Amino acid sequence: MSEAAAGFSPEPGDDVREVRDWVHDFAARVIRPAGAEWDEREETPWPIVQEAAKIGLYSLDFFTQQWFEPSGIAIPVTFEELFWGDAGIGLSIVGTCLAAAAVVSGGTPEQMGEWLPEMFGSPDAVSLGAFCASEPDAGSDVGAIRTRAVYDQAKDEWVLNGAKTWVTNGGIAGVHIVVASVDPELRSRGQASFVVPPGTPGLSQGQKFRKHGIRASHTAEVVLDDVRVPGRCLLGGKEKLDARLARVREGGKAGDQAAMRTFETTRPSVAAMAVGIARAAFEYARDYAREREQFGRKIGENQAVAFLLADMATRVDMARMMTWRAAWLARNSRPFTQAEGSMSKLVAGETAVWVTEQAIQVLGGAGYTRDHPVERFHRDAKIFTIFEGTSEIQRLIIGRAVTGLPVR
């Protein structure tokens, strides 16, 4: 264990266990039974989000309490249980958190107070948030973002133009957080994040994507055509932005880039989503192996199957521990000396893909059909080696951290 992780305890406290059991109950009763239906419909499960809001699960208060819980593992524990229920529905419930994290990491206290409640709405009228960073020609290369934000000093407004893609809740969210370039010559060092309030003219939904997995989560393009937002919608404020840009132009450091700061904050949370899917697949395969008989005995009695299940259980537990460690480091302001946030996402994402594939293998032909959920788990898992930083990007970040060299 790295020196930065000294003091980390892998045992959740009573409060976290209580939250885990509460979320698990909701996932088992409400989410899991509806998973296959909403996967087929490829629609946002508004009734389930509404039900989550009514019990306080989908709410700013709940996520704020869990985010600032002292151990740092309350959010990973919550996300694991939701995605154990179903990944698409789970992402519909927690997708707003990425946009919220952008406001928390880059905004002023006044901006947090104004926009975070707008993202969640109320139990009777739920709303969503969307974080808009990726573009058709700027996925992993966030420095290639072309969406422009130009300041209109006479009106104290920012004018945004461009197109975003792969946006969770894109176009259907109440509040959109948009990463844009304010100085293209500075590439990623010349970017900032902007709040686009509900009903702002010029923002529209483009293509809605039909996806391989997480189908119950809405993913679409967002088009920005002369979108005007008040000056107060620049996260962090113009004075802070001007000072940062001045440092960069003079050869100084810019600080964290807008999109990457948000991704680094949320990587352990994304890893926890993958752990939830992997655990669901392992448990289903294990239970199947206990009941399925071939050649006069349970298939779980065969070493080939038992050893495979042993590896699946081990990898799930390893991914969870790495995720909790990264979350603990972040919550306790410990540095990621070896890119532990990226490590957690890399291991958890690739574990989810591997474990769900082995679950299909344990079930054989039955696992390849939609009569069993493991084929859906497998489709859902694949995105975790792609979005919010591909596995290759995570390895690049880790490689730079462990070598101290500018790995390209």
mmCIF file of C-alpha atoms in Angstrom:
data_model
loop_
_atom_site.group_PDB
_atom_site.id
_atom_site.type_symbol
_atom_site.label_atom_id
_atom_site.label_comp_id
_atom_site.label_asym_id
_atom_site.label_seq_id
_atom_site.Cartn_x
_atom_site.Cartn_y
_atom_site.Cartn_z
ATOM 1 C CA MET A 1 0.000 0.000 0.000
ATOM 2 C CA SER A 2 1.305 3.456 -0.852
ATOM 3 C CA GLU A 3 2.296 5.845 1.919
ATOM 4 C CA ALA A 4 -0.601 8.102 0.936
ATOM 5 C CA ALA A 5 -3.040 5.287 1.718
ATOM 6 C CA ALA A 6 -1.737 4.697 5.248
ATOM 7 C CA GLY A 7 -4.676 4.688 7.623
ATOM 8 C CA PHE A 8 -7.192 3.346 5.118
ATOM 9 C CA SER A 9 -9.586 0.824 6.640
ATOM 10 C CA PRO A 10 -11.598 -1.456 4.326
ATOM 11 C CA GLU A 11 -14.436 -1.868 6.821
ATOM 12 C CA PRO A 12 -17.506 0.386 6.410
ATOM 13 C CA GLY A 13 -18.961 1.873 9.567
ATOM 14 C CA ASP A 14 -22.470 1.341 10.876
ATOM 15 C CA ASP A 15 -23.887 4.391 9.071
ATOM 16 C CA VAL A 16 -22.507 3.255 5.714
ATOM 17 C CA ARG A 17 -23.798 -0.288 6.235
ATOM 18 C CA GLU A 18 -27.243 1.097 7.051
ATOM 19 C CA VAL A 19 -27.263 3.136 3.827
ATOM 20 C CA ARG A 20 -25.997 0.117 1.875
ATOM 21 C CA ASP A 21 -28.829 -2.069 3.137
ATOM 22 C CA TRP A 22 -31.430 0.621 2.405
ATOM 23 C CA VAL A 23 -30.197 1.151 -1.165
ATOM 24 C CA HIS A 24 -29.882 -2.595 -1.719
ATOM 25 C CA ASP A 25 -33.499 -3.071 -0.676
ATOM 26 C CA PHE A 26 -34.630 -0.453 -3.221
ATOM 27 C CA ALA A 27 -32.451 -2.017 -5.898
ATOM 28 C CA ALA A 28 -33.811 -5.497 -5.208
ATOM 29 C CA ARG A 29 -37.472 -4.486 -4.981
ATOM 30 C CA VAL A 30 -37.741 -1.753 -7.602
ATOM 31 C CA ILE A 31 -34.755 -1.622 -9.931
ATOM 32 C CA ARG A 32 -33.825 -5.231 -10.666
ATOM 33 C CA PRO A 33 -37.341 -6.441 -11.562
ATOM 34 C CA ALA A 34 -37.631 -3.584 -14.075
ATOM 35 C CA GLY A 35 -34.179 -3.912 -15.641
ATOM 36 C CA ALA A 36 -35.077 -6.052 -18.653
ATOM 37 C CA GLU A 37 -38.169 -3.973 -19.497
ATOM 38 C CA TRP A 38 -36.373 -0.622 -19.599
ATOM 39 C CA ASP A 39 -33.432 -2.152 -21.430
ATOM 40 C CA GLU A 40 -35.830 -3.200 -24.187
ATOM 41 C CA ARG A 41 -37.653 0.138 -24.186
ATOM 42 C CA GLU A 42 -34.401 2.152 -24.370
ATOM 43 C CA GLU A 43 -36.094 5.005 -22.524
ATOM 44 C CA THR A 44 -35.360 6.975 -19.379
ATOM 45 C CA PRO A 45 -37.197 5.198 -16.526
ATOM 46 C CA TRP A 46 -38.865 8.325 -15.192
ATOM 47 C CA PRO A 47 -41.266 6.413 -12.893
ATOM 48 C CA ILE A 48 -38.347 4.734 -11.123
ATOM 49 C CA VAL A 49 -36.372 7.979 -10.815
ATOM 50 C CA GLN A 50 -39.537 9.538 -9.392
ATOM 51 C CA GLU A 51 -39.921 6.704 -6.893
ATOM 52 C CA ALA A 52 -36.273 7.104 -5.879
ATOM 53 C CA ALA A 53 -36.909 10.812 -5.351
ATOM 54 C CA LYS A 54 -39.965 10.182 -3.187
ATOM 55 C CA ILE A 55 -38.004 8.049 -0.720
ATOM 56 C CA GLY A 56 -35.111 10.530 -0.720
ATOM 57 C CA LEU A 57 -32.681 8.374 -2.691
ATOM 58 C CA TYR A 58 -32.627 10.685 -5.711
ATOM 59 C CA SER A 59 -32.029 13.984 -3.952
ATOM 60 C CA LEU A 60 -29.351 16.589 -3.430
ATOM 61 C CA ASP A 61 -29.485 16.056 0.333
ATOM 62 C CA PHE A 62 -28.825 12.328 0.053
ATOM 63 C CA PHE A 63 -25.930 12.562 -2.376
ATOM 64 C CA THR A 64 -24.396 15.480 -0.470
ATOM 65 C CA GLN A 65 -24.522 13.522 2.788
ATOM 66 C CA GLN A 66 -22.925 10.496 1.178
ATOM 67 C CA TRP A 67 -20.320 12.561 -0.695
ATOM 68 C CA PHE A 68 -19.046 14.158 2.524
ATOM 69 C CA GLU A 69 -19.303 11.031 4.682
ATOM 70 C CA PRO A 70 -15.934 10.825 6.516
ATOM 71 C CA SER A 71 -14.710 7.449 5.233
ATOM 72 C CA GLY A 72 -15.270 8.397 1.587
ATOM 73 C CA ILE A 73 -16.765 5.023 0.700
ATOM 74 C CA ALA A 74 -20.460 5.839 1.109
ATOM 75 C CA ILE A 75 -20.829 6.917 -2.533
ATOM 76 C CA PRO A 76 -19.028 3.821 -3.918
ATOM 77 C CA VAL A 77 -21.154 1.599 -1.687
ATOM 78 C CA THR A 78 -24.346 3.330 -2.867
ATOM 79 C CA PHE A 79 -23.390 3.149 -6.535
ATOM 80 C CA GLU A 80 -22.409 -0.503 -6.296
ATOM 81 C CA GLU A 81 -25.838 -1.420 -4.957
ATOM 82 C CA LEU A 82 -27.712 0.613 -7.576
ATOM 83 C CA PHE A 83 -25.741 -0.921 -10.437
ATOM 84 C CA TRP A 84 -26.092 -4.359 -8.896
ATOM 85 C CA GLY A 85 -29.797 -3.736 -9.484
ATOM 86 C CA ASP A 86 -29.415 -2.584 -13.116
ATOM 87 C CA ALA A 87 -26.785 -0.449 -14.802
ATOM 88 C CA GLY A 88 -29.055 1.481 -17.153
ATOM 89 C CA ILE A 89 -31.557 2.396 -14.454
ATOM 90 C CA GLY A 90 -28.734 3.017 -12.003
ATOM 91 C CA LEU A 91 -27.125 5.505 -14.379
ATOM 92 C CA SER A 92 -30.456 7.278 -14.836
ATOM 93 C CA ILE A 93 -30.513 7.781 -11.067
ATOM 94 C CA VAL A 94 -26.888 8.840 -10.580
ATOM 95 C CA GLY A 95 -26.062 10.435 -13.957
ATOM 96 C CA THR A 96 -26.798 13.870 -12.531
ATOM 97 C CA CYS A 97 -23.913 13.426 -10.089
ATOM 98 C CA LEU A 98 -21.281 13.992 -12.801
ATOM 99 C CA ALA A 99 -22.708 17.430 -13.551
ATOM 100 C CA ALA A 100 -23.033 18.100 -9.830
ATOM 101 C CA ALA A 101 -19.390 17.123 -9.312
ATOM 102 C CA ALA A 102 -18.375 19.695 -11.940
ATOM 103 C CA VAL A 103 -20.173 22.427 -10.008
ATOM 104 C CA VAL A 104 -18.722 21.294 -6.676
ATOM 105 C CA SER A 105 -15.159 21.043 -8.005
ATOM 106 C CA GLY A 106 -15.155 24.268 -10.012
ATOM 107 C CA GLY A 107 -17.946 26.491 -8.726
ATOM 108 C CA THR A 108 -18.263 29.099 -6.017
ATOM 109 C CA PRO A 109 -20.423 28.512 -2.919
ATOM 110 C CA GLU A 110 -23.059 30.795 -4.445
ATOM 111 C CA GLN A 111 -23.090 28.764 -7.658
ATOM 112 C CA MET A 112 -23.414 25.529 -5.727
ATOM 113 C CA GLY A 113 -26.317 26.958 -3.775
ATOM 114 C CA GLU A 114 -28.075 28.122 -6.926
ATOM 115 C CA TRP A 115 -27.536 25.276 -9.396
ATOM 116 C CA LEU A 116 -27.262 22.036 -7.446
ATOM 117 C CA PRO A 117 -30.911 22.130 -6.274
ATOM 118 C CA GLU A 118 -31.988 22.932 -9.854
ATOM 119 C CA MET A 119 -30.356 19.731 -11.074
ATOM 120 C CA PHE A 120 -32.352 17.436 -8.826
ATOM 121 C CA GLY A 121 -35.686 19.232 -8.664
ATOM 122 C CA SER A 122 -38.146 17.994 -6.055
ATOM 123 C CA PRO A 123 -39.847 14.661 -5.262
ATOM 124 C CA ASP A 124 -42.930 15.873 -7.141
ATOM 125 C CA ALA A 125 -41.027 17.299 -10.119
ATOM 126 C CA VAL A 126 -37.669 15.602 -10.618
ATOM 127 C CA SER A 127 -35.030 17.170 -12.813
ATOM 128 C CA LEU A 128 -31.688 15.961 -14.175
ATOM 129 C CA GLY A 129 -28.217 17.342 -14.747
ATOM 130 C CA ALA A 130 -25.925 16.724 -17.734
ATOM 131 C CA PHE A 131 -22.161 17.159 -18.093
ATOM 132 C CA CYS A 132 -21.167 18.057 -21.661
ATOM 133 C CA ALA A 133 -17.482 17.551 -22.431
ATOM 134 C CA SER A 134 -16.956 15.084 -25.303
ATOM 135 C CA GLU A 135 -17.238 16.183 -28.922
ATOM 136 C CA PRO A 136 -17.166 14.280 -32.241
ATOM 137 C CA ASP A 137 -13.457 15.142 -32.653
ATOM 138 C CA ALA A 138 -12.590 15.509 -28.972
ATOM 139 C CA GLY A 139 -13.239 12.396 -26.913
ATOM 140 C CA SER A 140 -10.142 11.343 -24.998
ATOM 141 C CA ASP A 141 -8.327 14.394 -26.416
ATOM 142 C CA VAL A 142 -10.088 17.019 -24.305
ATOM 143 C CA GLY A 143 -7.591 19.578 -25.543
ATOM 144 C CA ALA A 144 -9.256 19.416 -28.965
ATOM 145 C CA ILE A 145 -12.584 20.803 -27.740
ATOM 146 C CA ARG A 146 -13.966 23.249 -30.321
ATOM 147 C CA THR A 147 -17.075 24.506 -28.552
ATOM 148 C CA ARG A 148 -16.437 28.222 -28.045
ATOM 149 C CA ALA A 149 -17.483 30.580 -25.313
ATOM 150 C CA VAL A 150 -17.138 34.286 -26.133
ATOM 151 C CA TYR A 151 -17.693 36.993 -23.548
ATOM 152 C CA ASP A 152 -20.104 39.813 -24.391
ATOM 153 C CA GLN A 153 -18.890 42.476 -21.988
ATOM 154 C CA ALA A 154 -21.698 44.929 -22.779
ATOM 155 C CA LYS A 155 -24.324 42.473 -21.571
ATOM 156 C CA ASP A 156 -22.169 40.488 -19.125
ATOM 157 C CA GLU A 157 -23.084 37.308 -20.996
ATOM 158 C CA TRP A 158 -21.220 34.357 -22.438
ATOM 159 C CA VAL A 159 -22.193 33.148 -25.915
ATOM 160 C CA LEU A 160 -21.698 29.422 -26.500
ATOM 161 C CA ASN A 161 -21.552 27.699 -29.895
ATOM 162 C CA GLY A 162 -20.683 24.117 -30.705
ATOM 163 C CA ALA A 163 -21.826 20.520 -30.414
ATOM 164 C CA LYS A 164 -21.337 17.933 -27.691
ATOM 165 C CA THR A 165 -21.762 14.194 -27.974
ATOM 166 C CA TRP A 166 -22.113 11.104 -25.746
ATOM 167 C CA VAL A 167 -23.887 13.245 -23.147
ATOM 168 C CA THR A 168 -25.697 11.355 -20.389
ATOM 169 C CA ASN A 169 -29.099 13.066 -19.967
ATOM 170 C CA GLY A 170 -28.194 15.334 -22.889
ATOM 171 C CA GLY A 171 -31.120 17.463 -24.018
ATOM 172 C CA ILE A 172 -33.531 16.128 -21.388
ATOM 173 C CA ALA A 173 -31.684 17.565 -18.373
ATOM 174 C CA GLY A 174 -32.795 20.726 -16.685
ATOM 175 C CA VAL A 175 -29.239 21.983 -16.117
ATOM 176 C CA HIS A 176 -26.372 21.369 -18.549
ATOM 177 C CA ILE A 177 -22.721 21.942 -17.608
ATOM 178 C CA VAL A 178 -20.757 22.714 -20.774
ATOM 179 C CA VAL A 179 -16.972 22.638 -21.115
ATOM 180 C CA ALA A 180 -15.935 25.215 -23.727
ATOM 181 C CA SER A 181 -12.826 26.907 -25.020
ATOM 182 C CA VAL A 182 -12.389 30.562 -24.141
ATOM 183 C CA ASP A 183 -8.923 30.743 -25.746
ATOM 184 C CA PRO A 184 -8.354 28.066 -28.455
ATOM 185 C CA GLU A 185 -4.631 28.862 -28.708
ATOM 186 C CA LEU A 186 -4.156 27.545 -25.174
ATOM 187 C CA ARG A 187 -6.001 24.268 -25.924
ATOM 188 C CA SER A 188 -7.007 22.504 -22.677
ATOM 189 C CA ARG A 189 -5.446 25.270 -20.574
ATOM 190 C CA GLY A 190 -7.831 27.761 -22.148
ATOM 191 C CA GLN A 191 -11.069 26.003 -21.224
ATOM 192 C CA ALA A 192 -13.784 26.728 -18.682
ATOM 193 C CA SER A 193 -17.097 25.220 -17.596
ATOM 194 C CA PHE A 194 -20.446 26.973 -17.909
ATOM 195 C CA VAL A 195 -23.892 26.382 -16.465
ATOM 196 C CA VAL A 196 -26.704 26.446 -19.019
ATOM 197 C CA PRO A 197 -29.900 27.008 -17.000
ATOM 198 C CA PRO A 198 -33.224 25.289 -17.736
ATOM 199 C CA GLY A 199 -35.047 26.589 -20.804
ATOM 200 C CA THR A 200 -32.116 28.564 -22.201
ATOM 201 C CA PRO A 201 -32.773 29.320 -25.914
ATOM 202 C CA GLY A 202 -30.338 27.815 -28.396
ATOM 203 C CA LEU A 203 -29.639 24.550 -26.582
ATOM 204 C CA SER A 204 -31.236 21.527 -28.226
ATOM 205 C CA GLN A 205 -30.944 17.771 -28.329
ATOM 206 C CA GLY A 206 -29.349 16.264 -31.410
ATOM 207 C CA GLN A 207 -29.165 12.564 -32.165
ATOM 208 C CA LYS A 208 -30.184 10.153 -29.424
ATOM 209 C CA PHE A 209 -27.872 7.148 -29.495
ATOM 210 C CA ARG A 210 -29.093 3.554 -29.595
ATOM 211 C CA LYS A 211 -26.532 1.763 -27.496
ATOM 212 C CA HIS A 212 -25.092 -1.717 -26.971
ATOM 213 C CA GLY A 213 -25.731 -1.491 -23.226
ATOM 214 C CA ILE A 214 -26.958 0.803 -20.418
ATOM 215 C CA ARG A 215 -29.968 1.365 -22.660
ATOM 216 C CA ALA A 216 -32.225 2.764 -19.942
ATOM 217 C CA SER A 217 -29.843 5.705 -19.620
ATOM 218 C CA HIS A 218 -30.426 8.500 -22.144
ATOM 219 C CA THR A 219 -27.330 9.399 -24.211
ATOM 220 C CA ALA A 220 -27.509 12.063 -26.898
ATOM 221 C CA GLU A 221 -25.858 14.928 -28.718
ATOM 222 C CA VAL A 222 -26.306 18.464 -27.435
ATOM 223 C CA VAL A 223 -26.271 21.357 -29.916
ATOM 224 C CA LEU A 224 -25.394 24.891 -28.791
ATOM 225 C CA ASP A 225 -26.455 27.613 -31.218
ATOM 226 C CA ASP A 226 -25.762 31.135 -29.901
ATOM 227 C CA VAL A 227 -26.595 30.035 -26.382
ATOM 228 C CA ARG A 228 -26.405 33.084 -24.107
ATOM 229 C CA VAL A 229 -25.875 32.604 -20.389
ATOM 230 C CA PRO A 230 -25.362 35.266 -17.684
ATOM 231 C CA GLY A 231 -21.847 36.009 -16.492
ATOM 232 C CA ARG A 232 -22.598 34.315 -13.179
ATOM 233 C CA CYS A 233 -22.887 30.998 -15.070
ATOM 234 C CA LEU A 234 -19.117 30.746 -15.567
ATOM 235 C CA LEU A 235 -18.040 28.252 -12.903
ATOM 236 C CA GLY A 236 -15.562 29.874 -10.575
ATOM 237 C CA GLY A 237 -16.235 33.377 -11.933
ATOM 238 C CA LYS A 238 -14.522 35.587 -14.495
ATOM 239 C CA GLU A 239 -11.952 37.063 -12.135
ATOM 240 C CA LYS A 240 -10.575 33.614 -11.366
ATOM 241 C CA LEU A 241 -10.605 32.659 -15.062
ATOM 242 C CA ASP A 242 -8.804 35.832 -16.126
ATOM 243 C CA ALA A 243 -6.113 35.293 -13.506
ATOM 244 C CA ARG A 244 -5.596 31.698 -14.617
ATOM 245 C CA LEU A 245 -5.347 32.618 -18.290
ATOM 246 C CA ALA A 246 -2.885 35.398 -17.479
ATOM 247 C CA ARG A 247 -0.632 32.909 -15.660
ATOM 248 C CA VAL A 248 -0.715 30.553 -18.619
ATOM 249 C CA ARG A 249 0.141 33.286 -21.117
ATOM 250 C CA GLU A 250 3.092 34.259 -18.951
ATOM 251 C CA GLY A 251 4.331 30.679 -18.937
ATOM 252 C CA GLY A 252 2.945 29.680 -15.566
ATOM 253 C CA LYS A 253 0.812 26.707 -14.583
ATOM 254 C CA ALA A 254 -2.885 26.717 -15.383
ATOM 255 C CA GLY A 255 -4.068 24.410 -12.652
ATOM 256 C CA ASP A 256 -6.395 21.525 -13.407
ATOM 257 C CA GLN A 257 -8.190 21.458 -16.750
ATOM 258 C CA ALA A 258 -11.973 21.802 -16.372
ATOM 259 C CA ALA A 259 -13.102 18.442 -17.767
ATOM 260 C CA MET A 260 -10.214 16.410 -16.348
ATOM 261 C CA ARG A 261 -10.754 17.815 -12.855
ATOM 262 C CA THR A 262 -14.325 16.525 -12.945
ATOM 263 C CA PHE A 263 -13.342 13.103 -14.320
ATOM 264 C CA GLU A 264 -10.588 12.631 -11.727
ATOM 265 C CA THR A 265 -13.055 13.429 -8.953
ATOM 266 C CA THR A 266 -15.584 10.864 -10.155
ATOM 267 C CA ARG A 267 -13.383 7.949 -11.269
ATOM 268 C CA PRO A 268 -13.751 5.913 -8.040
ATOM 269 C CA SER A 269 -17.519 6.389 -8.283
ATOM 270 C CA VAL A 270 -17.524 5.091 -11.861
ATOM 271 C CA ALA A 271 -15.366 2.176 -10.737
ATOM 272 C CA ALA A 272 -17.994 1.340 -8.105
ATOM 273 C CA MET A 273 -20.650 1.139 -10.836
ATOM 274 C CA ALA A 274 -18.550 -1.471 -12.626
ATOM 275 C CA VAL A 275 -18.076 -3.398 -9.388
ATOM 276 C CA GLY A 276 -21.852 -3.548 -8.967
ATOM 277 C CA ILE A 277 -22.328 -5.081 -12.415
ATOM 278 C CA ALA A 278 -19.499 -7.565 -11.875
ATOM 279 C CA ARG A 279 -20.900 -8.620 -8.506
ATOM 280 C CA ALA A 280 -24.374 -9.109 -9.966
ATOM 281 C CA ALA A 281 -22.960 -11.352 -12.701
ATOM 282 C CA PHE A 282 -20.842 -13.371 -10.276
ATOM 283 C CA GLU A 283 -23.734 -13.947 -7.885
ATOM 284 C CA TYR A 284 -26.053 -15.043 -10.691
ATOM 285 C CA ALA A 285 -23.479 -17.468 -12.100
ATOM 286 C CA ARG A 286 -22.701 -18.820 -8.623
ATOM 287 C CA ASP A 287 -26.374 -19.465 -7.857
ATOM 288 C CA TYR A 288 -26.871 -21.084 -11.252
ATOM 289 C CA ALA A 289 -23.877 -23.370 -10.670
ATOM 290 C CA ARG A 290 -25.363 -24.466 -7.335
ATOM 291 C CA GLU A 291 -28.608 -25.593 -8.983
ATOM 292 C CA ARG A 292 -27.776 -26.680 -12.536
ATOM 293 C CA GLU A 293 -27.095 -30.407 -12.898
ATOM 294 C CA GLN A 294 -25.136 -32.179 -15.607
ATOM 295 C CA PHE A 295 -23.861 -35.752 -15.572
ATOM 296 C CA GLY A 296 -25.648 -36.381 -12.286
ATOM 297 C CA ARG A 297 -24.128 -33.562 -10.206
ATOM 298 C CA LYS A 298 -24.221 -29.802 -9.723
ATOM 299 C CA ILE A 299 -21.985 -28.063 -12.236
ATOM 300 C CA GLY A 300 -20.449 -26.111 -9.346
ATOM 301 C CA GLU A 301 -18.892 -29.373 -8.163
ATOM 302 C CA ASN A 302 -16.693 -29.430 -11.243
ATOM 303 C CA GLN A 303 -13.287 -27.879 -10.643
ATOM 304 C CA ALA A 304 -13.425 -26.039 -13.976
ATOM 305 C CA VAL A 305 -16.537 -24.156 -12.855
ATOM 306 C CA ALA A 306 -15.571 -23.814 -9.180
ATOM 307 C CA PHE A 307 -12.151 -22.405 -10.045
ATOM 308 C CA LEU A 308 -13.711 -19.977 -12.491
ATOM 309 C CA LEU A 309 -16.139 -18.785 -9.823
ATOM 310 C CA ALA A 310 -13.228 -18.459 -7.395
ATOM 311 C CA ASP A 311 -11.402 -16.171 -9.822
ATOM 312 C CA MET A 312 -14.570 -14.155 -10.423
ATOM 313 C CA ALA A 313 -15.146 -13.617 -6.692
ATOM 314 C CA THR A 314 -11.512 -12.686 -6.147
ATOM 315 C CA ARG A 315 -11.452 -10.125 -8.941
ATOM 316 C CA VAL A 316 -14.684 -8.502 -7.783
ATOM 317 C CA ASP A 317 -13.326 -8.152 -4.263
ATOM 318 C CA MET A 318 -9.995 -6.803 -5.531
ATOM 319 C CA ALA A 319 -11.749 -4.189 -7.672
ATOM 320 C CA ARG A 320 -13.915 -3.135 -4.734
ATOM 321 C CA MET A 321 -10.935 -2.684 -2.416
ATOM 322 C CA MET A 322 -9.070 -0.578 -4.983
ATOM 323 C CA THR A 323 -12.193 1.527 -5.482
ATOM 324 C CA TRP A 324 -12.684 2.090 -1.771
ATOM 325 C CA ARG A 325 -9.007 2.994 -1.339
ATOM 326 C CA ALA A 326 -9.182 5.614 -4.094
ATOM 327 C CA ALA A 327 -12.415 7.037 -2.681
ATOM 328 C CA TRP A 328 -10.883 7.194 0.803
ATOM 329 C CA LEU A 329 -7.810 9.003 -0.520
ATOM 330 C CA ALA A 330 -9.953 11.567 -2.333
ATOM 331 C CA ARG A 331 -12.221 12.183 0.660
ATOM 332 C CA ASN A 332 -9.276 12.611 3.012
ATOM 333 C CA SER A 333 -7.396 14.962 0.660
ATOM 334 C CA ARG A 334 -4.591 12.449 0.168
ATOM 335 C CA PRO A 335 -2.762 12.715 -3.162
ATOM 336 C CA PHE A 336 -3.157 10.140 -5.903
ATOM 337 C CA THR A 337 0.601 9.474 -6.002
ATOM 338 C CA GLN A 338 0.198 6.552 -8.398
ATOM 339 C CA ALA A 339 -3.003 7.672 -10.119
ATOM 340 C CA GLU A 340 -5.072 5.526 -7.776
ATOM 341 C CA GLY A 341 -8.313 6.991 -9.166
ATOM 342 C CA SER A 342 -7.394 5.801 -12.651
ATOM 343 C CA MET A 343 -6.208 2.474 -11.246
ATOM 344 C CA SER A 344 -9.598 1.864 -9.655
ATOM 345 C CA LYS A 345 -11.495 2.601 -12.851
ATOM 346 C CA LEU A 346 -9.128 0.552 -15.008
ATOM 347 C CA VAL A 347 -9.292 -2.519 -12.786
ATOM 348 C CA ALA A 348 -13.019 -2.290 -12.067
ATOM 349 C CA GLY A 349 -13.988 -1.703 -15.692
ATOM 350 C CA GLU A 350 -11.912 -4.577 -17.045
ATOM 351 C CA THR A 351 -13.052 -6.798 -14.170
ATOM 352 C CA ALA A 352 -16.701 -6.132 -15.052
ATOM 353 C CA VAL A 353 -16.139 -7.092 -18.684
ATOM 354 C CA TRP A 354 -14.237 -10.264 -17.762
ATOM 355 C CA VAL A 355 -16.577 -11.408 -14.985
ATOM 356 C CA THR A 356 -19.737 -10.870 -17.039
ATOM 357 C CA GLU A 357 -18.236 -12.826 -19.925
ATOM 358 C CA GLN A 358 -17.359 -15.709 -17.602
ATOM 359 C CA ALA A 359 -20.888 -15.618 -16.199
ATOM 360 C CA ILE A 360 -22.216 -16.256 -19.696
ATOM 361 C CA GLN A 361 -19.740 -19.133 -20.014
ATOM 362 C CA VAL A 362 -20.943 -20.703 -16.760
ATOM 363 C CA LEU A 363 -24.533 -20.621 -18.006
ATOM 364 C CA GLY A 364 -23.564 -21.876 -21.458
ATOM 365 C CA GLY A 365 -26.177 -21.435 -24.160
ATOM 366 C CA ALA A 366 -28.703 -20.206 -21.590
ATOM 367 C CA GLY A 367 -26.388 -17.318 -20.751
ATOM 368 C CA TYR A 368 -26.431 -16.147 -24.350
ATOM 369 C CA THR A 369 -30.189 -15.635 -24.315
ATOM 370 C CA ARG A 370 -32.306 -12.896 -22.808
ATOM 371 C CA ASP A 371 -33.988 -15.450 -20.600
ATOM 372 C CA HIS A 372 -31.168 -14.740 -18.153
ATOM 373 C CA PRO A 373 -29.750 -11.303 -17.246
ATOM 374 C CA VAL A 374 -26.067 -12.124 -17.680
ATOM 375 C CA GLU A 375 -26.106 -11.204 -21.384
ATOM 376 C CA ARG A 376 -27.443 -7.759 -20.379
ATOM 377 C CA PHE A 377 -24.820 -7.485 -17.647
ATOM 378 C CA HIS A 378 -22.160 -8.190 -20.282
ATOM 379 C CA ARG A 379 -23.514 -5.522 -22.639
ATOM 380 C CA ASP A 380 -23.722 -3.030 -19.791
ATOM 381 C CA ALA A 381 -20.191 -3.757 -18.571
ATOM 382 C CA LYS A 382 -18.381 -2.889 -21.786
ATOM 383 C CA ILE A 383 -18.949 0.858 -21.485
ATOM 384 C CA PHE A 384 -16.757 0.953 -18.366
ATOM 385 C CA THR A 385 -13.634 0.389 -20.448
ATOM 386 C CA ILE A 386 -14.677 3.299 -22.685
ATOM 387 C CA PHE A 387 -16.496 6.227 -21.091
ATOM 388 C CA GLU A 388 -14.995 8.790 -18.708
ATOM 389 C CA GLY A 389 -11.569 7.733 -19.943
ATOM 390 C CA THR A 390 -10.847 4.555 -21.899
ATOM 391 C CA SER A 391 -8.693 1.807 -20.410
ATOM 392 C CA GLU A 392 -5.888 3.019 -22.646
ATOM 393 C CA ILE A 393 -6.158 6.556 -21.263
ATOM 394 C CA GLN A 394 -6.159 5.202 -17.700
ATOM 395 C CA ARG A 395 -2.958 3.273 -18.446
ATOM 396 C CA LEU A 396 -1.432 6.429 -19.920
ATOM 397 C CA ILE A 397 -2.246 8.387 -16.757
ATOM 398 C CA ILE A 398 -0.950 5.605 -14.510
ATOM 399 C CA GLY A 399 2.179 5.232 -16.626
ATOM 400 C CA ARG A 400 2.971 8.911 -16.251
ATOM 401 C CA ALA A 401 2.393 8.743 -12.511
ATOM 402 C CA VAL A 402 4.599 5.720 -11.847
ATOM 403 C CA THR A 403 7.452 6.717 -14.173
ATOM 404 C CA GLY A 404 7.406 10.469 -13.730
ATOM 405 C CA LEU A 405 7.916 10.691 -17.485
ATOM 406 C CA PRO A 406 5.741 12.370 -20.162
ATOM 407 C CA VAL A 407 4.441 9.067 -21.552
ATOM 408 C CA ARG A 408 2.637 9.607 -24.869
#
